[in-house]
Coordinates of C-alpha atoms in Angstrom, one line a residue:
X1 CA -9.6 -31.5 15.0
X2 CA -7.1 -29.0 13.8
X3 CA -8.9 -25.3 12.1
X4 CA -10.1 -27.0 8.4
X5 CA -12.0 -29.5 9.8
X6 CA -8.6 -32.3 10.8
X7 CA -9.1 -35.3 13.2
X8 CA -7.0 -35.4 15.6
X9 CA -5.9 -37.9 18.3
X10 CA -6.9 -36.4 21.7
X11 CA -6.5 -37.3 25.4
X12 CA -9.6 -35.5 26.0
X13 CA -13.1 -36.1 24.4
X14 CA -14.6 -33.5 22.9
X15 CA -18.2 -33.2 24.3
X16 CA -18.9 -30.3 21.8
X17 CA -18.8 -33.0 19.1
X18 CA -21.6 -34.8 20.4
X19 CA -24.0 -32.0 21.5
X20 CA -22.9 -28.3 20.8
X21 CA -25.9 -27.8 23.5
X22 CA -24.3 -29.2 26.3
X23 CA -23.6 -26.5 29.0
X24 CA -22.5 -28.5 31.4
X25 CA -20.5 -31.7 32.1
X26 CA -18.4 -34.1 35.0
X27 CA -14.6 -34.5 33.9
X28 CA -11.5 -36.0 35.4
X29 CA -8.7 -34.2 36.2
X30 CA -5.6 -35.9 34.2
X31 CA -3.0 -33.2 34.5
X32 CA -2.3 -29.9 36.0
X33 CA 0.7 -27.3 35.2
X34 CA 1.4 -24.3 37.2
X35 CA 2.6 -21.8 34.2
X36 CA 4.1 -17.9 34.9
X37 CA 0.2 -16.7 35.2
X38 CA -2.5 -19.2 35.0
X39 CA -2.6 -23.1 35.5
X40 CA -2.6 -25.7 32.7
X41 CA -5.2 -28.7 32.9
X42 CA -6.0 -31.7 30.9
X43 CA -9.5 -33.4 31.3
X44 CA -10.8 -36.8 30.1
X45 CA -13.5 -35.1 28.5
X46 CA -14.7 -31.3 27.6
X47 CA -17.9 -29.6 26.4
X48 CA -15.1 -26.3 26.5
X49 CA -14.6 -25.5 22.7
X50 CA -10.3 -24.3 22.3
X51 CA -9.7 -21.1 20.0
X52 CA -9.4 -22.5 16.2
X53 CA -11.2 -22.1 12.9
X54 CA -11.6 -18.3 13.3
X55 CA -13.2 -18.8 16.2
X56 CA -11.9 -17.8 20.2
X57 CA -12.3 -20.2 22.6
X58 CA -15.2 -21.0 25.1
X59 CA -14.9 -19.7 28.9
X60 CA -16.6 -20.8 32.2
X61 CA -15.7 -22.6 35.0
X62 CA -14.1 -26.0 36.3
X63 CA -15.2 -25.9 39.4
X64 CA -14.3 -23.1 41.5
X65 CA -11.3 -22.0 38.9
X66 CA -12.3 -19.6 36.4
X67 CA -11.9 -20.8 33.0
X68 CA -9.3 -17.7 31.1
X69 CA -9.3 -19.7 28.1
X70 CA -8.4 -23.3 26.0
X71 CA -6.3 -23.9 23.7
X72 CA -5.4 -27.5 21.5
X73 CA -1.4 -28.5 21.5
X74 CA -0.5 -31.3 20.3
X75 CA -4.1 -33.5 20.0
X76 CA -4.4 -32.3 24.1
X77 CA -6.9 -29.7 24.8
X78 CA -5.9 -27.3 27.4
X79 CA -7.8 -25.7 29.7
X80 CA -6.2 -22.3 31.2
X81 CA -7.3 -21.6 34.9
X82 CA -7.1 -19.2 37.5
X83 CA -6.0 -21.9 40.2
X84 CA -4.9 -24.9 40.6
X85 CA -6.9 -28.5 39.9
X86 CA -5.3 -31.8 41.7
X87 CA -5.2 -34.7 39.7
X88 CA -7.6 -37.3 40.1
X89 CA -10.3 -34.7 41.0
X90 CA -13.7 -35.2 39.8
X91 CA -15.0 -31.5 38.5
X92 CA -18.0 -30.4 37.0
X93 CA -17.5 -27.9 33.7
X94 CA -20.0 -24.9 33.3
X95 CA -19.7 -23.3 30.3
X96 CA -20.7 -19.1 29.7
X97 CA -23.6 -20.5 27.8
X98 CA -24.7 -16.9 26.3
X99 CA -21.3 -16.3 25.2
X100 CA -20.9 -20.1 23.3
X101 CA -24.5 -19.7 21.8
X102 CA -23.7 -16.5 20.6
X103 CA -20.3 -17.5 18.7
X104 CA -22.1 -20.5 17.4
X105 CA -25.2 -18.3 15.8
X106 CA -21.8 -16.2 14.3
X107 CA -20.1 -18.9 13.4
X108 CA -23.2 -21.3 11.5
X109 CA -24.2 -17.7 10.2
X110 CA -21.3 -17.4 8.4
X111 CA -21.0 -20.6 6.6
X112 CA -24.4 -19.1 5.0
X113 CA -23.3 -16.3 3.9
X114 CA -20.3 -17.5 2.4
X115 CA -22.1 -20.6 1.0
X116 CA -24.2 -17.8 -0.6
X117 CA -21.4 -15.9 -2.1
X118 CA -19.7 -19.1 -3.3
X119 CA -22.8 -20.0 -5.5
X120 CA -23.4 -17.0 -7.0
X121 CA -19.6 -15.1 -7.2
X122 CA -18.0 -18.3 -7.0
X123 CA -15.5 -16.7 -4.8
X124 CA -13.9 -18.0 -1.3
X125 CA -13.9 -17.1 2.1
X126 CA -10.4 -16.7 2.5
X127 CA -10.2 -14.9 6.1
X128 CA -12.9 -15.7 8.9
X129 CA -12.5 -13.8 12.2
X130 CA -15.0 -13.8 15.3
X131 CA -14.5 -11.0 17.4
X132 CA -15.5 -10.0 20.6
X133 CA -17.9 -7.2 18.8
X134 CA -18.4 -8.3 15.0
X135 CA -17.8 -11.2 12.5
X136 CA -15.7 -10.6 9.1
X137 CA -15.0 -12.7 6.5
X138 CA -12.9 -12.0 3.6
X139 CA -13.5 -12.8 -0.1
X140 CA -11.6 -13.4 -2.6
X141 CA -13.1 -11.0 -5.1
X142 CA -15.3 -8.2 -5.3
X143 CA -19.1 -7.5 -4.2
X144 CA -21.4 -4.8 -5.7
X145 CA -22.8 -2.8 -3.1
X146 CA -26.1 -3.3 -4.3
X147 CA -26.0 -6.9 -4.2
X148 CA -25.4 -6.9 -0.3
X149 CA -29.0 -6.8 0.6
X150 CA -29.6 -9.7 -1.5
X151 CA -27.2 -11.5 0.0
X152 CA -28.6 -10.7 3.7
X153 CA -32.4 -11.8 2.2
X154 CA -31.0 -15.5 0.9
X155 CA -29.2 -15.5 3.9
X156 CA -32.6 -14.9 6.7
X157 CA -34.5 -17.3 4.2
X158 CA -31.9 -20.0 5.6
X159 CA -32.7 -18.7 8.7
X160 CA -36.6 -18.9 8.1
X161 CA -36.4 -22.0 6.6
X162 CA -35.0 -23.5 10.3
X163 CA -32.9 -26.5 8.5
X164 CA -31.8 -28.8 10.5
X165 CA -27.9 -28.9 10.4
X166 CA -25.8 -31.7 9.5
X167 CA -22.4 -32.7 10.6
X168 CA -20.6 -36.0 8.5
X169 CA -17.3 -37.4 9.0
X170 CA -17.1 -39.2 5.1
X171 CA -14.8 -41.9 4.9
X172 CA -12.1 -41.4 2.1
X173 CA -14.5 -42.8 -0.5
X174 CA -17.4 -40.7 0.7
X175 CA -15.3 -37.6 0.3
X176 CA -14.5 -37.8 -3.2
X177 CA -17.7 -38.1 -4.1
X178 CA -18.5 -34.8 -1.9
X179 CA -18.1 -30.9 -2.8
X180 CA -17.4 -28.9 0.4
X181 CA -15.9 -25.3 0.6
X182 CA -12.0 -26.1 2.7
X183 CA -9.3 -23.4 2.8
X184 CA -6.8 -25.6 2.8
X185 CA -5.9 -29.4 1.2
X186 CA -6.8 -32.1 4.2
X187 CA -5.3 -35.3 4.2
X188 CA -6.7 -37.1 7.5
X189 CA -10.1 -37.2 8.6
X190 CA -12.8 -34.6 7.7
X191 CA -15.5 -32.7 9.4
X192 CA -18.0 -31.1 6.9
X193 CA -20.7 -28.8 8.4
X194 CA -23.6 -29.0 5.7
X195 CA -26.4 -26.4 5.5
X196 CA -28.8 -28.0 3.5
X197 CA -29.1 -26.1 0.3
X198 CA -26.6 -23.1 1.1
X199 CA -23.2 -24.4 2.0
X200 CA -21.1 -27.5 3.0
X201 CA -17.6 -26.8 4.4
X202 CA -14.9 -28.5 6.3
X203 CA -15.1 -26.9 9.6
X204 CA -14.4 -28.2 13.2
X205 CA -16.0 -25.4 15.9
X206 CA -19.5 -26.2 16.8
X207 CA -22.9 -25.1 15.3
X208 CA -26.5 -24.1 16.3
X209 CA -28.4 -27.5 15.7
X210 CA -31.3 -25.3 13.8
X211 CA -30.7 -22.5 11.6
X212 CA -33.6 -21.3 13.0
X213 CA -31.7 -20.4 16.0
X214 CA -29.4 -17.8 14.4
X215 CA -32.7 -16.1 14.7
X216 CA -31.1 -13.0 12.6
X217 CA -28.3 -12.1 9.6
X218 CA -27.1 -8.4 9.2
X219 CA -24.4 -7.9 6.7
X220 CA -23.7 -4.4 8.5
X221 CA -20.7 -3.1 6.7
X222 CA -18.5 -3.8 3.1
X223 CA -14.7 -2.9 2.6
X224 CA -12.4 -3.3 -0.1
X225 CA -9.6 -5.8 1.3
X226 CA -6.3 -7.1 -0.1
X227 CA -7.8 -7.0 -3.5
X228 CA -11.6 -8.5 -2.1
X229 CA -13.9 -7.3 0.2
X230 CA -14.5 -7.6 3.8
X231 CA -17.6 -8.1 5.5
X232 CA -18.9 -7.5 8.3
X233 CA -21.8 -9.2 9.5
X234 CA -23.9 -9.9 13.3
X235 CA -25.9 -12.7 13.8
X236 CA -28.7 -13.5 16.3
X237 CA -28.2 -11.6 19.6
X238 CA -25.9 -9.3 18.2
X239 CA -27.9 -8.3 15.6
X240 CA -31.1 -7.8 18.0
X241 CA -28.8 -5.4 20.2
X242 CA -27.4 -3.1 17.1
X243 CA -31.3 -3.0 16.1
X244 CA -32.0 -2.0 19.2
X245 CA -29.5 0.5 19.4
X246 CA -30.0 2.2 15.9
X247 CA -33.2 2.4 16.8
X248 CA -33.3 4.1 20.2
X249 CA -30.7 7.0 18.3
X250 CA -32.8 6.9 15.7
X251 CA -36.0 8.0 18.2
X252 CA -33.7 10.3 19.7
X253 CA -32.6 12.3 16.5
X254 CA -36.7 11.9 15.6
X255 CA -37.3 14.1 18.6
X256 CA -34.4 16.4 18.1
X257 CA -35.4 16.9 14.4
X258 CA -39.4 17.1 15.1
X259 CA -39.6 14.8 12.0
X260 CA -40.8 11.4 11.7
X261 CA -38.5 8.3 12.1
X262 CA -39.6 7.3 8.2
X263 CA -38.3 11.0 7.2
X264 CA -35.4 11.6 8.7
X265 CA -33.2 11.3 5.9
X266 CA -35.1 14.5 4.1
X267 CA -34.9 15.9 7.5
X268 CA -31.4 16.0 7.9
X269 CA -31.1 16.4 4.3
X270 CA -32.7 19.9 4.8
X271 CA -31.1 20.6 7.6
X272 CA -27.6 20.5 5.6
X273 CA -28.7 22.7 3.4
X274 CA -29.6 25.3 5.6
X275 CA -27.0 24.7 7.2
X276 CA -24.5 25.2 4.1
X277 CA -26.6 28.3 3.5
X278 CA -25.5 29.8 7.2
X279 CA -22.4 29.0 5.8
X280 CA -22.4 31.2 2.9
X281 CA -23.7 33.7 5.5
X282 CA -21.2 33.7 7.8
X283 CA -17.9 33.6 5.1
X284 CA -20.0 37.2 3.5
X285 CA -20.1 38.4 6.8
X286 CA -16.4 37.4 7.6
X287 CA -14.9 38.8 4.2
X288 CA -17.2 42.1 5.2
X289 CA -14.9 41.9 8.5
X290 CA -11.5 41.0 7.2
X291 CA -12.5 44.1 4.9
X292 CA -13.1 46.4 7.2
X293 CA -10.1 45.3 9.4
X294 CA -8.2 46.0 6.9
X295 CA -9.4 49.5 5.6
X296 CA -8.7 50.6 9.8
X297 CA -4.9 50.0 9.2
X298 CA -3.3 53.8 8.3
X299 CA -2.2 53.4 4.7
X300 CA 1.0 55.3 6.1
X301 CA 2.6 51.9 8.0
X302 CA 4.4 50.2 6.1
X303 CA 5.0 47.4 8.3
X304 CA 1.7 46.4 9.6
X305 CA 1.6 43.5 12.8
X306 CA -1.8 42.9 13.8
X307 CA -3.6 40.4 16.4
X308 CA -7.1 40.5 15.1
X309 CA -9.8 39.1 17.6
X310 CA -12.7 36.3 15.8
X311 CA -9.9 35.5 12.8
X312 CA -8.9 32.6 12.7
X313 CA -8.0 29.7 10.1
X314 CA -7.9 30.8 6.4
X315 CA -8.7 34.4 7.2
X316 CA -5.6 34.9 8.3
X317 CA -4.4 34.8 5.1
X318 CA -7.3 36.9 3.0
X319 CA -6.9 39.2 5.6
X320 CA -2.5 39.5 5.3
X321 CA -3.9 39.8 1.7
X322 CA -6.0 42.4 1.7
X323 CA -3.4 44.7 3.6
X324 CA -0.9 43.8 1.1
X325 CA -2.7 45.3 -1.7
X326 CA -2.3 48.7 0.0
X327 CA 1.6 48.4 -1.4
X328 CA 2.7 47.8 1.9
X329 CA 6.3 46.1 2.9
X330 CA 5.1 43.4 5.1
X331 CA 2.2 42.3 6.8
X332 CA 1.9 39.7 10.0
X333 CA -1.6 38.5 11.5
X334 CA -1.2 36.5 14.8
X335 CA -4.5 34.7 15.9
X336 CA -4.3 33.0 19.5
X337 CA -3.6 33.9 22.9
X338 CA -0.5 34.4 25.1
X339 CA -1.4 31.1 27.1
X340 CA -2.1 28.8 24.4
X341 CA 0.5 30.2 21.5
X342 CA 0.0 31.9 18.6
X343 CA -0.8 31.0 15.0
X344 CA 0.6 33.1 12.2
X345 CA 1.0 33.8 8.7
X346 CA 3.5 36.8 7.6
X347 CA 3.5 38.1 3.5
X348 CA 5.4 40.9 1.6
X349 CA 5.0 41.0 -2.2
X350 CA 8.7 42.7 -1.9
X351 CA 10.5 40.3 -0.3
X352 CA 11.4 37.3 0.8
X353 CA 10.2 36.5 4.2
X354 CA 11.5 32.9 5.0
X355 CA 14.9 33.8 6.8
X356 CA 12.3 35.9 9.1
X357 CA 10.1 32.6 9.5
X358 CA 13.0 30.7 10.7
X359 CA 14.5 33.6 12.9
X360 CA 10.7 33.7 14.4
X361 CA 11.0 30.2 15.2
X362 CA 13.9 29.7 16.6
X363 CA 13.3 32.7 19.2
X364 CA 9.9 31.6 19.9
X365 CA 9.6 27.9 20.1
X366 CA 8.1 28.3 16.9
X367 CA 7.0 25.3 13.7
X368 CA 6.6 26.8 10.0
X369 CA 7.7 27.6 7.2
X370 CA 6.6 28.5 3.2
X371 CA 7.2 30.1 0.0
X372 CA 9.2 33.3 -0.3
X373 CA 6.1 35.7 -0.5
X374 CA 4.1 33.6 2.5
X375 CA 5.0 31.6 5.2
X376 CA 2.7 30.5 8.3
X377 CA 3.0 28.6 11.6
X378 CA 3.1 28.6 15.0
X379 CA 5.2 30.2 18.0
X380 CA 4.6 30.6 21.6
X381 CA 4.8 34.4 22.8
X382 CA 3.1 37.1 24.4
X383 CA 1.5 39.2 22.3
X384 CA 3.7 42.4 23.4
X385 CA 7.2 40.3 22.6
X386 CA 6.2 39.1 19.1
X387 CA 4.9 42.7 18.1
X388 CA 8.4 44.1 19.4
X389 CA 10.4 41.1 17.5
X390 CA 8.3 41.8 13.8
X391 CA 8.7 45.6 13.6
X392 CA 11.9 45.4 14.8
X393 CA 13.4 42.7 12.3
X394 CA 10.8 44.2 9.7
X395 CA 13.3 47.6 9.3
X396 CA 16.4 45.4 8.9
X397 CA 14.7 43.5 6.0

């Protein structure tokens, strides 16, 4: 069964076919290939599912070896081990149950959803992906936002409804009758998965027997993709663990707010606004500063180098500024430490003050540059050698 749904001649039967419940199962060992860092082996039958449709292969054990994963080549499916199998021997395969259960509540989940967008958008799922943390699927065309949640509701009434899936194999005659959702043109033998009512798609990965037992849809995230959207959806026990999650941080910020779990988004809607109040605060209080740092500076220098303590960012500037308007030559504010480095930013409304930037630079390890009037980086220094270098470069200027 190649990824659209493709029959293929196999050495191996594929259990998975026959019950997508089976966790475990007797097989014969048909071949085994030592490769650079895992062994090779053929069965003459599987319940182990190989990577295709979207969808990463099934892991567990043959035996004692460790299954690493499976893979189809060629019709064979093979089934990558930590050790070595002989040939002939009789083994007993045990799936990681939890892990195959919880791909197929993705995996009939998303036929759904995308059965759902077909019939209303009339888009197509052109990009399916089942990750180790989330499902996406990719559509060919655009989703309102608003219409998500919709989506999600039709999608748990499939769920609710617990409809019994069907799997046909139509004969050539049957299948031009039929409608199905296929990303690409097949030619042999088709698989269709049918949900009754929502969706019928050429597939070849295995399903929950019940929608019921998806148990749960979240569409949890939307992005604009390659002219589409992506979506981002968890299904079943997935979707029970994010619940769970979102709601244990939600208690938490409850208790750290003092607000109620329904009123959290006024909560921490008030709390921004105080919050850009504070804000407001602080820049006054920090202009009130730069001010005053400024008015300490004898209007008699000229040439003023300063290492200002609490200025940083921004006020670096304001505060080069608002010594310049005194009519003074040049002014440079260093904010850091002699550890760390220095950040600067150097003005003169007399002139230009780039050939000083890159001298600066160049003598201490120094990035930056600017306009003639400003320039700003940052050098590394003590705070004795950089005041020595400015005033003394400041007089050939």
């Amino acid at each position: 069964m190649t990824e659209n749904g493709l029959m293929e001649s196999s050495q191996t039967e594929k259990l998975f076919y026959n019950n997508s419940h089976q966790k475990s199962f007797e097989a014969t060992v048909l071949s085994c290939q030592k490769k650079e860092k895992y062994y090779e082996i053929v069965l003459d039958q599987t319940a182990f599912f190989p990577e295709g449709g979207g969808q990463y292969a099934d892991t567990g054990y043959l035996g004692d070896a460790k299954v690493l994963d499976v893979q189809e080549q060629d019709g064979q499916i093979l089934h990558r081990t930590d050790r070595e199998l002989p040939v002939g021997e009789k083994v007993t395969g045990q799936l990681d149950w939890e892990l195959r259960f919880m791909k197929m509540q993705q995996h009939t989940g998303e036929h759904i959803v995308s059965g759902i967008v077909h019939e209303r958008y009339g888009y197509e799922n052109v990009g399916f992906h089942l990750g180790n943390e989330d499902c996406t699927m990719d559509f060919n065309g655009e989703i309102p936002v608003e219409d998500l949640q919709e989506i999600e509701f039709r999608a748990n009434q499939a769920v609710w409804e617990n409809l019994k899936i069907q799997i046909l194999y139509p004969s050539k005659e049957e299948e031009k009758e039929m409608t199905y959702r296929s990303k690409i043109e097949i030619t042999g033998q088709v698989r269709v998965v049918i949900v009754p009512g929502y969706d019928a798609c050429a597939c070849c990965a295995p399903h929950v027997d019940f929608t019921g037992e998806i148990g749960l849809i979240k569409l949890v995230g939307m992005q604009r993709y390659k002219g589409g959207v992506r979506v981002t959806m968890l299904c079943g026990g997935r979707a029970m663990a994010d619940y769970a999650l979102k709601q244990k941080q939600a208690k938490e910020i409850s208790a750290m707010l003092c607000a109620k779990e329904n009123e959290l988004t006024d909560a921490v809607a008030h709390l921004q606004k105080e919050l850009a109040e504070k804000k407001t605060e602080l820049a006054e209080k920090e202009q009130e500063l730069i001010r005053c740092k400024a008015e300490q500076i004898p209007e008699s220098e000229q040439i003023v180098c300063i290492f200002p303590e609490g200025i940083q960012g921004d006020s670096l500037r304001i505060l080069m500024n608002a010594v310049l308007e005194k009519n003074r030559k040049l002014c440079a504010v260093f904010s850091g430490n002699d550890a760390a480095g220095y950040r600067y930013v150097i003005g003169s409304r007399d002139v230009d003050v780039r050939n000083m930037a890159k001298e600066l630079n160049a003598a201490f390890e120094g990035r930056g540059g600017g306009r003639p009037e400003m320039v700003q980086g940052t050098v590394r220094g003590t705070e004795e050698e950089l005041q020595n270098w400015i005033l003394r470069k400041a007089e050939e200027l």
